[in-house]
C-alpha positions in Angstrom: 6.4 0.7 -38.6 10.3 0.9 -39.5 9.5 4.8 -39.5 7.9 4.7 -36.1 10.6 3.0 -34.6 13.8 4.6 -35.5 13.7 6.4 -32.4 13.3 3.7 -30.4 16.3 2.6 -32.4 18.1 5.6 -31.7 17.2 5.7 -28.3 18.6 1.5 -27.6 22.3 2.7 -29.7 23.0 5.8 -27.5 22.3 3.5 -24.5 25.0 1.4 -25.1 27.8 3.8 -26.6 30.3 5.3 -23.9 29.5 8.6 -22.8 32.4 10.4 -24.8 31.0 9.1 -28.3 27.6 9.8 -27.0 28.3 13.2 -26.6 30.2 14.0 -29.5 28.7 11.8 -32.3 25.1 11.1 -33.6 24.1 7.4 -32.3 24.1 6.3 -36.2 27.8 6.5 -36.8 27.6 3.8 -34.9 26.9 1.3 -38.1 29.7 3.5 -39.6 32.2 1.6 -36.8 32.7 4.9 -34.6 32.7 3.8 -31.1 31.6 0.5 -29.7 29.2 -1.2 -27.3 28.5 -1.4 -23.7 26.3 -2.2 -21.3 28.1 -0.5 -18.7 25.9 2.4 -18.9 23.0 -0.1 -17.6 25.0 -0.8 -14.4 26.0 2.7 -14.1 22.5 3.9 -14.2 21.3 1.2 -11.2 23.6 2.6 -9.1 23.2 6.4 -10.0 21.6 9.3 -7.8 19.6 11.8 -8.5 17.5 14.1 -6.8 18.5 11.9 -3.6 16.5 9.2 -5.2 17.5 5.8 -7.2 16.4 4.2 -10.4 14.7 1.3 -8.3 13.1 3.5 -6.0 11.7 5.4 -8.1 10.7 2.8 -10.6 8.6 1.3 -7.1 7.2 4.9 -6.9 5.8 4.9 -10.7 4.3 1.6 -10.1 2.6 2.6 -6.7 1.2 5.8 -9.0 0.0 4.0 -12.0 -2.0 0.9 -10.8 -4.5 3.1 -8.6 -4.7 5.8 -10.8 -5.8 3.5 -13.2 -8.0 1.0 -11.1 -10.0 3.8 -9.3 -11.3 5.2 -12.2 -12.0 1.7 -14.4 -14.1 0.9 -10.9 -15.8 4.0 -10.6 -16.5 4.7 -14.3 -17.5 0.6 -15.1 -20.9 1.7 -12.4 -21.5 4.9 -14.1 -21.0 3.2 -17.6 -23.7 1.0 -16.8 -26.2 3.0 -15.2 -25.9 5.3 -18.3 -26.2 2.4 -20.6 -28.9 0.2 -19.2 -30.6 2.0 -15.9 -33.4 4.7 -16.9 -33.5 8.0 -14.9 -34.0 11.9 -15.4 -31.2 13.5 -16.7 -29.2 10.5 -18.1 -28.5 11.7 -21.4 -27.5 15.7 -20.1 -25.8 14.2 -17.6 -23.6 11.7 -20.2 -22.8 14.7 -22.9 -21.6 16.0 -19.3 -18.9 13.6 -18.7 -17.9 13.8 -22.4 -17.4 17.3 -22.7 -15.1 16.7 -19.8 -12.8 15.3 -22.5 -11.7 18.2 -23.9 -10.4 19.7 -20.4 -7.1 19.2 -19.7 -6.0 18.9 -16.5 -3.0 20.7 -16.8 -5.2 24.1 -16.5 -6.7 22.6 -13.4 -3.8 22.6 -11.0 -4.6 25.6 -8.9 -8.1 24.9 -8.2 -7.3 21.2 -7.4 -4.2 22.3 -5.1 -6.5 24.9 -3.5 -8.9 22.2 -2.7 -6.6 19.6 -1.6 -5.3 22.3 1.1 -8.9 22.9 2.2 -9.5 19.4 2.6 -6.2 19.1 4.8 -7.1 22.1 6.7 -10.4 20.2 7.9 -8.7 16.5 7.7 -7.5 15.6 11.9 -3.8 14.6 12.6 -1.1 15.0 11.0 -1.8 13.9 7.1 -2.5 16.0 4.5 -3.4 15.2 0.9 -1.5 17.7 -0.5 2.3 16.1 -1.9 0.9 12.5 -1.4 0.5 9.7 -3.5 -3.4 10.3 -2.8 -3.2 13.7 -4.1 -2.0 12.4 -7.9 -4.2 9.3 -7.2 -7.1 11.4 -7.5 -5.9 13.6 -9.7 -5.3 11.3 -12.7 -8.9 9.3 -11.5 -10.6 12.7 -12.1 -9.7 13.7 -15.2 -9.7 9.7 -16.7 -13.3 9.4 -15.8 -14.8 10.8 -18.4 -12.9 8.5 -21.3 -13.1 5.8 -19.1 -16.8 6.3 -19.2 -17.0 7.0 -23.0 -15.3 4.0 -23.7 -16.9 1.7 -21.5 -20.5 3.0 -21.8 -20.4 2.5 -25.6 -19.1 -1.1 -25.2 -22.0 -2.4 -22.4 -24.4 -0.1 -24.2 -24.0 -2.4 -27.3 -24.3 -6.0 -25.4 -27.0 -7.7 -26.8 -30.4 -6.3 -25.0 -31.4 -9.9 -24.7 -28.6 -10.8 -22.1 -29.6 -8.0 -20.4 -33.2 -9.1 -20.1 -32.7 -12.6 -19.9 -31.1 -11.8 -15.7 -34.3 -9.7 -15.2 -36.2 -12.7 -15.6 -34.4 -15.1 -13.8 -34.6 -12.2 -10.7 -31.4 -10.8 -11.1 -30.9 -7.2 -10.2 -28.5 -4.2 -11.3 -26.3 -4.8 -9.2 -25.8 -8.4 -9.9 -26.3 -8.5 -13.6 -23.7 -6.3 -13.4 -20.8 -7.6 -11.6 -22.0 -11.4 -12.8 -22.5 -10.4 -16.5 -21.7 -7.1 -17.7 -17.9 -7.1 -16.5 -17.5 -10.4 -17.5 -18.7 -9.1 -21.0 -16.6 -5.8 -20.6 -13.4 -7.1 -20.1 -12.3 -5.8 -23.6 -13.3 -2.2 -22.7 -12.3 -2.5 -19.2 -8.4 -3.6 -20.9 -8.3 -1.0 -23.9 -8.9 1.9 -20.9 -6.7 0.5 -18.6 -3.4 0.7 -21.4 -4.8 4.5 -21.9 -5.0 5.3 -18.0 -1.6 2.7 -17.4 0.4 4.6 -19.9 -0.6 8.0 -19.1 0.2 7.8 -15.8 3.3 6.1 -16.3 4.6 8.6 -18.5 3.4 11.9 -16.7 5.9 14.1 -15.6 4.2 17.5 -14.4 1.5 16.2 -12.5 4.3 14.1 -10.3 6.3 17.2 -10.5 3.8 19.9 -9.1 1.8 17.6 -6.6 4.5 15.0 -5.1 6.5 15.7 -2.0 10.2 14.1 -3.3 11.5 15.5 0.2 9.5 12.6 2.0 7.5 9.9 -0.7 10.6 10.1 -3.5 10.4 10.8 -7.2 8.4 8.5 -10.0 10.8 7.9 -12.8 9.9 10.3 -15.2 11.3 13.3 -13.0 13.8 10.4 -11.8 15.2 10.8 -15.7 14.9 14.7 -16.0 17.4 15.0 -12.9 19.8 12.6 -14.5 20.6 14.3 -17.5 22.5 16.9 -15.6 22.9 20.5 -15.7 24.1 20.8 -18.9 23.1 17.2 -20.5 26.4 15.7 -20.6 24.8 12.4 -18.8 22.7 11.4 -22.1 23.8 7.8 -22.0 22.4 7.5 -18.9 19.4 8.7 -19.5 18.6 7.1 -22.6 19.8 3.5 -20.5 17.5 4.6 -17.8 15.2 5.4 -19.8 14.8 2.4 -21.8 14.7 0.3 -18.5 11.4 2.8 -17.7 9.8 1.4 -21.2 9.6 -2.1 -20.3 6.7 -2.1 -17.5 4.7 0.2 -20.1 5.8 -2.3 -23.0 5.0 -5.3 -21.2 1.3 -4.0 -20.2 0.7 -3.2 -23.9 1.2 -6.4 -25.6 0.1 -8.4 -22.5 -3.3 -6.6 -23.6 -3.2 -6.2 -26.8 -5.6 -8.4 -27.9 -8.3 -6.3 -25.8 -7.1 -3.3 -27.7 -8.7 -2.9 -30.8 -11.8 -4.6 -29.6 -12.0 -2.3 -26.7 -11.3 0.9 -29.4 -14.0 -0.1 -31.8 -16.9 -0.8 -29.1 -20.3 0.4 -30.2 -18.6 2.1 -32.8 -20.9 0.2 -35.6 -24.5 -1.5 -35.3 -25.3 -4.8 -36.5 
């Protein structure tokens, strides 16, 4: 752990050095007494530019990405999860080896097909909007290419609730739809919390995606691509970065341990029998 965390170390000491000692010094001379401690980079970062965007409005913009990317496909993949777990029909297990080889394709390599499509889409969409460079268009993107952990994970998990439970709401005249949404998500909420840090994270922290398919002319930047733009041209703005950067961690930080307890419950679903 001490290991693990001597970047984060790092990254908390050149935040609060003055850019000069920053620049010139490695951020553990600071125990040594070189330079001292600020928070003025903290203040200075609130109020900096870049890419005609702020730290605030693009922290908003990060937010407005990550909860539905990360809802839509824990709504979307909890039905299929269940279906493929509990509801018989031809195809099921083809069709779930499927969704798991999915896994292994990033979507990185699937940016000019989904950009071609988006485009077709806005060519027969009416008005004005189009899909591609809006918040819909990364929306979708991340809900895509989560689905198939998100119905790994939670398929394993209600596929190992006791088959008792299950049977139990068939006799008292329950059906799918309603042993599912009374019982099974109940039971899920483990699973349903352990993919929702994955999907939370990973779309808090993307940088291409937001890049390549977000409009910052008209919807802004998220605050990943916020922080490449404040380094500068030739990185002299460090402690900003690592200020604004460390401001960035605390949404992800704070959905972590707020779930934490779901974690390794979640992780180890259906792993074992018994």
């Amino acid at each position: 752990v001490a290991i693990w965390l001597i970047p984060t170390v790092g990254l908390i000491v050149t935040s609060l050095r003055n850019p000069v000692d920053a620049n010139s010094t490695g951020w553990w001379t600071v125990f040594s007494g070189t330079g001292g401690i600020s928070v003025e980079n903290y203040t200075d970062v609130l109020d900096a530019s870049a890419g005609g965007s702020t730290l605030v409005e693009s922290f908003v913009n990060s937010i407005v990405v990550a909860v539905p990317a990360t809802l839509i496909p824990i709504l979307i993949a909890a039905f299929a999860a269940y279906a493929f777990a509990w509801m018989d029909f031809k195809g099921r297990e083809p069709l779930f080896i499927l969704f798991v080889a999915l896994l292994v394709v990033p979507l990185q390599v699937a940016f000019i097909p989904i950009i071609q499509l988006q485009g077709s889409l806005d060519r027969l969409l009416p008005g004005s909007f189009n899909i591609n460079g809006s918040f819909l268009a990364i929306w979708l993107a991340h809900a895509g290419f989560g689905m198939p952990l998100a119905v790994y994970l939670l398929r394993n998990f209600i596929g190992a609730l006791p088959k008792e439970v299950i049977e139990s709401a068939k006799v008292d005249g329950a059906g799918h739809f309603a042993t599912f949404w009374k019982l099974v998500i109940p039971l899920s909420v483990p699973a349903l919390a352990a993919f929702a840090i994955f999907q939370f994270l990973w779309t808090w922290n993307d940088f291409l995606v937001a890049l390549i398919m977000l409009d910052r002319t008209t919807n802004g930047q998220v605050a990943t691509t916020y922080l490449a733009g404040l380094i500068g041209t030739f990185g002299e703005q460090r402690h900003l970065l690592t200020a604004g950067a460390f401001i960035t961690m605390v949404v992800p930080l704070s959905v972590f341990f707020g779930l934490q307890r779901f974690f390794v419950r979640g992780l180890t679903a259906g792993s074992v029998k018994g």
